[in-house]
Each structure stands twice: as C-alpha cells, then as structure tokens.
JSON list of C-alpha atoms in Angstrom, two decimals:
[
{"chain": "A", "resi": 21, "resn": "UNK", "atom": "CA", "xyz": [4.10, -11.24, -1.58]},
{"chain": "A", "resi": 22, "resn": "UNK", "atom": "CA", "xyz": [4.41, -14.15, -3.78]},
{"chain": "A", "resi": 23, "resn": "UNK", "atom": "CA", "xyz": [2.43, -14.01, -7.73]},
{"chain": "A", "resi": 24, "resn": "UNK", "atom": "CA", "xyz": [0.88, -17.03, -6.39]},
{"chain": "A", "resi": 25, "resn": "UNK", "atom": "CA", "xyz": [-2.80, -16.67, -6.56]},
{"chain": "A", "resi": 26, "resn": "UNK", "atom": "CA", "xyz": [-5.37, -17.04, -3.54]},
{"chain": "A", "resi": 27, "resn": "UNK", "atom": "CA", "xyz": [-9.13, -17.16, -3.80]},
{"chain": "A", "resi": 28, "resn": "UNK", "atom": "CA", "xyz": [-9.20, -14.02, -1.26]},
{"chain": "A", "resi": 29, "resn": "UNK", "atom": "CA", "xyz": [-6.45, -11.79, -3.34]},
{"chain": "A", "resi": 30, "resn": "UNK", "atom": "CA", "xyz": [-8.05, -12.61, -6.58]},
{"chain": "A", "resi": 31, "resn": "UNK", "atom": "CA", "xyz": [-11.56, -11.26, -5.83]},
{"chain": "A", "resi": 32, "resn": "UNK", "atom": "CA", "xyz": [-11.93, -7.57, -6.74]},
{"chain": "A", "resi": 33, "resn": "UNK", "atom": "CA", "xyz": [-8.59, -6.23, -7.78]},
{"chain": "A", "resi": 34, "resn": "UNK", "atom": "CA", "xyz": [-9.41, -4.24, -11.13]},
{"chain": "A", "resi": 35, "resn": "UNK", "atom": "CA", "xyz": [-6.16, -4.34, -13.13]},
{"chain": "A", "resi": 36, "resn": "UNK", "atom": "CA", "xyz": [-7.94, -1.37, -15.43]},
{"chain": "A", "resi": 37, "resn": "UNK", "atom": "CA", "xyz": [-8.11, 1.00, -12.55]},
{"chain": "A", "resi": 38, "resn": "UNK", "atom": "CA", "xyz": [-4.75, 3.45, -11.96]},
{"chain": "A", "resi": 39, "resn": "UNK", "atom": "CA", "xyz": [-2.53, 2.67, -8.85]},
{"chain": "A", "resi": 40, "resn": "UNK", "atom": "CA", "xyz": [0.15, 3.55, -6.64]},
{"chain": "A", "resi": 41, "resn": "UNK", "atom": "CA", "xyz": [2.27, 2.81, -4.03]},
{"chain": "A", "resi": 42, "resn": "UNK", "atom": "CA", "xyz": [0.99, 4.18, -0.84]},
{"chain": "A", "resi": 43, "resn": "UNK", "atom": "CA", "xyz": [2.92, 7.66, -0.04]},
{"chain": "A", "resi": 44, "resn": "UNK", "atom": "CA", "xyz": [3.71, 6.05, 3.56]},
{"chain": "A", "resi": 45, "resn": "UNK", "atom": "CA", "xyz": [5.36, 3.36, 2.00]},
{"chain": "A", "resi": 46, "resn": "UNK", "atom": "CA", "xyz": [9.33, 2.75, 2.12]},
{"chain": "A", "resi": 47, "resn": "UNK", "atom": "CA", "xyz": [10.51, -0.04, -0.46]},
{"chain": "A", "resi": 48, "resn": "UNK", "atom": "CA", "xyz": [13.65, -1.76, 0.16]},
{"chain": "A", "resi": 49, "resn": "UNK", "atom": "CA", "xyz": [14.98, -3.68, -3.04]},
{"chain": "A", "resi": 50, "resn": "UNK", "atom": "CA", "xyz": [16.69, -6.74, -2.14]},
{"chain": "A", "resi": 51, "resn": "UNK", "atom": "CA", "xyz": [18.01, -9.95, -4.60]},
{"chain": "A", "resi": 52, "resn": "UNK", "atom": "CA", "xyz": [14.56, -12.00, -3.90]},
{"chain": "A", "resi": 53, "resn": "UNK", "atom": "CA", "xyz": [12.21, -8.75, -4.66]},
{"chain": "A", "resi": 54, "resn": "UNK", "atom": "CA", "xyz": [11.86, -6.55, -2.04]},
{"chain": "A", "resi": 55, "resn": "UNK", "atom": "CA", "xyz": [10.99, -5.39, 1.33]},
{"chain": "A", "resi": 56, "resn": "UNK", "atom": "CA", "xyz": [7.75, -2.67, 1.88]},
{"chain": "A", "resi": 57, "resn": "UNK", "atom": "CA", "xyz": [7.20, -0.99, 5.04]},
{"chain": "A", "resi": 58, "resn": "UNK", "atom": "CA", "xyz": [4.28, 0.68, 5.90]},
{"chain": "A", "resi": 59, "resn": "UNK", "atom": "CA", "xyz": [4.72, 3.36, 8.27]},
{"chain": "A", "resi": 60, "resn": "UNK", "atom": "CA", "xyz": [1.27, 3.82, 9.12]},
{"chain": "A", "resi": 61, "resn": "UNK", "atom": "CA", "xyz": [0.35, 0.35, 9.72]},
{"chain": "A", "resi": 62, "resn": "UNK", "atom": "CA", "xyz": [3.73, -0.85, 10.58]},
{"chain": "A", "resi": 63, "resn": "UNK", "atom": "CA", "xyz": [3.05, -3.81, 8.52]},
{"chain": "A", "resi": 64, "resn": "UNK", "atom": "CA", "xyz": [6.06, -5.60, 6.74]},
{"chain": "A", "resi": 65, "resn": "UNK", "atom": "CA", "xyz": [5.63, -7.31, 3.22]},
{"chain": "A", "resi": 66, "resn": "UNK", "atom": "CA", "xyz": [7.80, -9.17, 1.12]},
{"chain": "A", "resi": 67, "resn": "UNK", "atom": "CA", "xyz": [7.83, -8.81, -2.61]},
{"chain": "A", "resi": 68, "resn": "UNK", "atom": "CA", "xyz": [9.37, -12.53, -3.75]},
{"chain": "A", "resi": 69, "resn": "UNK", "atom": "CA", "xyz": [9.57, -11.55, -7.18]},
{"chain": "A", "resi": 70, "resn": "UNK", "atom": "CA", "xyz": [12.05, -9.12, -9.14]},
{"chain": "A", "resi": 71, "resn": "UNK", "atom": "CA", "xyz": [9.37, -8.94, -11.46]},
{"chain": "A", "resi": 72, "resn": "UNK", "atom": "CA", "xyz": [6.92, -7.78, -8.64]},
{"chain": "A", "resi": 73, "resn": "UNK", "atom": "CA", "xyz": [8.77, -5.02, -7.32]},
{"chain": "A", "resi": 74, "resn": "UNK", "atom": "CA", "xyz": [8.87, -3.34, -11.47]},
{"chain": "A", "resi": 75, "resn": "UNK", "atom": "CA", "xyz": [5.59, -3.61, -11.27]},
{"chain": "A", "resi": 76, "resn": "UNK", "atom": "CA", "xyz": [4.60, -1.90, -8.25]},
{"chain": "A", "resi": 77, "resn": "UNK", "atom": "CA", "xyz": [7.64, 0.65, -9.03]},
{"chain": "A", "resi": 78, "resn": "UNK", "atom": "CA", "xyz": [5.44, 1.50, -11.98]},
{"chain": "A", "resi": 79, "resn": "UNK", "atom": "CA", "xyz": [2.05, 2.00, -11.07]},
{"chain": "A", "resi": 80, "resn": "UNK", "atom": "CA", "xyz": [1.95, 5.64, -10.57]},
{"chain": "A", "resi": 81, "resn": "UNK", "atom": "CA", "xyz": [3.34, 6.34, -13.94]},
{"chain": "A", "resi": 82, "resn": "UNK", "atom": "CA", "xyz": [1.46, 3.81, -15.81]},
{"chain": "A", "resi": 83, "resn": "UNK", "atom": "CA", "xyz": [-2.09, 4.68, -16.63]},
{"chain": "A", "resi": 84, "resn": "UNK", "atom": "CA", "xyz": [-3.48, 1.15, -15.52]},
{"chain": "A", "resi": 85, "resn": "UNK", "atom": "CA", "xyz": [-1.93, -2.10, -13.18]},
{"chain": "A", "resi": 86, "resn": "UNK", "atom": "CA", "xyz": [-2.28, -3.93, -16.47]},
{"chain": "A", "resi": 87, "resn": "UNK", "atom": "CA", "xyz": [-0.42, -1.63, -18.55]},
{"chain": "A", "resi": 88, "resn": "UNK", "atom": "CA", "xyz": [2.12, -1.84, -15.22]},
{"chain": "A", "resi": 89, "resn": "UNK", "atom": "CA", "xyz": [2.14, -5.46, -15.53]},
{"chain": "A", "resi": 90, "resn": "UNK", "atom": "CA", "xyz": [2.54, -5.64, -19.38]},
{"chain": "A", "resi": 91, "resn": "UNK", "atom": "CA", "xyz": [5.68, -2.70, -18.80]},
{"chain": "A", "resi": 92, "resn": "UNK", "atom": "CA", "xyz": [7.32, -5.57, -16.31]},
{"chain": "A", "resi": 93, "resn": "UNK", "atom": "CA", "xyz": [7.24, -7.88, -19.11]},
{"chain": "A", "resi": 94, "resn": "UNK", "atom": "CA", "xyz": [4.27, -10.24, -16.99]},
{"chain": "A", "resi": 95, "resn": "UNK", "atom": "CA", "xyz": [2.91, -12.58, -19.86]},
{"chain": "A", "resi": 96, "resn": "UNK", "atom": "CA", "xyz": [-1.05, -13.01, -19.96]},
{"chain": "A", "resi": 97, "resn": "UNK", "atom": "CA", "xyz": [-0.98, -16.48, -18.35]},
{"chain": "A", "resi": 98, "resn": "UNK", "atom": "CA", "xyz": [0.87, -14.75, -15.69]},
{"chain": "A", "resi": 99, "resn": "UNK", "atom": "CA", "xyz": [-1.71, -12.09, -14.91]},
{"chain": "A", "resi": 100, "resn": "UNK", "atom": "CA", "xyz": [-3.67, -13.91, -12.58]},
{"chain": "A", "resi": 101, "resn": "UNK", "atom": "CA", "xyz": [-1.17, -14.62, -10.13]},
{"chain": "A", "resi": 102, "resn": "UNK", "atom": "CA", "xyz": [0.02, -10.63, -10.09]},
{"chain": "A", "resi": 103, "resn": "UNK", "atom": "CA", "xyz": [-3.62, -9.47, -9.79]},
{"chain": "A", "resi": 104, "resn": "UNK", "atom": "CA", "xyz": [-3.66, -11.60, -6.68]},
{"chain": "A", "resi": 105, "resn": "UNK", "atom": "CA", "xyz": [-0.58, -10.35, -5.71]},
{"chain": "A", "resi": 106, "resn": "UNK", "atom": "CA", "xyz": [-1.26, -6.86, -6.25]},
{"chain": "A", "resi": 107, "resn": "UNK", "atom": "CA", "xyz": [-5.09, -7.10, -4.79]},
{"chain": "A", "resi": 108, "resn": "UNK", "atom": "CA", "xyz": [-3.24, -8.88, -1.59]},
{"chain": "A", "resi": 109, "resn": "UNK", "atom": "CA", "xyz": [-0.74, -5.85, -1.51]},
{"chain": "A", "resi": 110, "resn": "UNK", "atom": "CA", "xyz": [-4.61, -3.52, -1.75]},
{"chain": "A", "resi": 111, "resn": "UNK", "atom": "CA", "xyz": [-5.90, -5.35, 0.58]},
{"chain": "A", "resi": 112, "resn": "UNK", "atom": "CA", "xyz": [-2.76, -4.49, 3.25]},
{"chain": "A", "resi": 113, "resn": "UNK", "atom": "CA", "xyz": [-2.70, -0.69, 2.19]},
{"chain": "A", "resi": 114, "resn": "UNK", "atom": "CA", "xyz": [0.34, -1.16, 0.77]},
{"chain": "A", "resi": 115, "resn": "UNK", "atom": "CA", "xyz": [-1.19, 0.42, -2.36]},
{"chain": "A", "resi": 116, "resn": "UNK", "atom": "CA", "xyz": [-3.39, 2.39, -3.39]},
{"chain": "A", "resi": 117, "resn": "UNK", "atom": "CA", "xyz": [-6.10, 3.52, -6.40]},
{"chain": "A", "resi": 118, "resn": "UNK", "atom": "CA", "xyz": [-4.70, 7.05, -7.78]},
{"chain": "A", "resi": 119, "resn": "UNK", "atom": "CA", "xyz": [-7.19, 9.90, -8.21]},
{"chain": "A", "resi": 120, "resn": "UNK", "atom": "CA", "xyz": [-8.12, 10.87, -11.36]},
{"chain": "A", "resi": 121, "resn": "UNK", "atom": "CA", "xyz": [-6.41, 14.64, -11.26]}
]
C-alpha cells in the first residue's frame, strides 16, 4: 500500500470510526514498511511506508484511525493519502471496524 490517494480508496473510509487489523492477519516489518498476509484470503499487501505500518500497528488501541494517524505523527495535509491507504487496506480485509464492546 502506498499513502498515495485513488478515487476508489478515498470513497467511504471513515477515519472517526475504531479499527483494527484483521485477527487473520500476519505483519511482517521490513525497511520499506511492511509485508501483511492474509490467511484467509491469501492476499499479500505491501505497506511502502514506515509511517503506514505505526499506523495500522495502532488502530486497535487508538479510539479512532484519525487519532491512529495523528499518534504516527501523519500531518493534516497528509490525511488524505492514509485514508486512501487505509480504506484500500478495508477494502482487501486486511482491516477491520472494531466492535464497540
């Protein structure tokens, strides 16, 4: 996943709603970002960003992906490109909304 934004990745992501990384998930760190595998989907995806990878590491302790974002030190101009990253990652199951327990 790159923080570059796409017109498909941007739509619908809510950055105020709680996430996680999906419990069948396996993250590999690596220099670039990281690797995620999804053992349910057996999909591969590719964090390119450092900066990426805290993010998604935080979402299930932070109470929103915004507050994740802002934890990761992502500036406001650079929202839009995680959002897209983040609704792309949605979008491949690699994560998930949390339940309100």
């Amino acid at each position: 996943m790159s923080t570059e934004p796409s017109a498909a990745s941007r739509a619908g992501f809510d950055l105020d709603r709680r996430w996680q990384l999906h419990p069948q998930v396996s993250v590999r760190p690596e220099r670039f970002g990281a690797l995620l595998y999804h053992f349910g989907t057996r999909r591969l995806s590719f964090l390119k960003s450092p900066a990426l990878l805290t993010v998604v590491g935080t979402l299930g302790e932070a109470p929103s992906a915004r507050a994740a974002c802002r934890l990761a030190g992502v500036t406001e101009a650079e929202l839009p490109a995680y959002a897209a990253a983040l609704g792309t990652l949605a979008a491949s199951l690699m994560i998930r909304m949390r339940e309100d327990r």
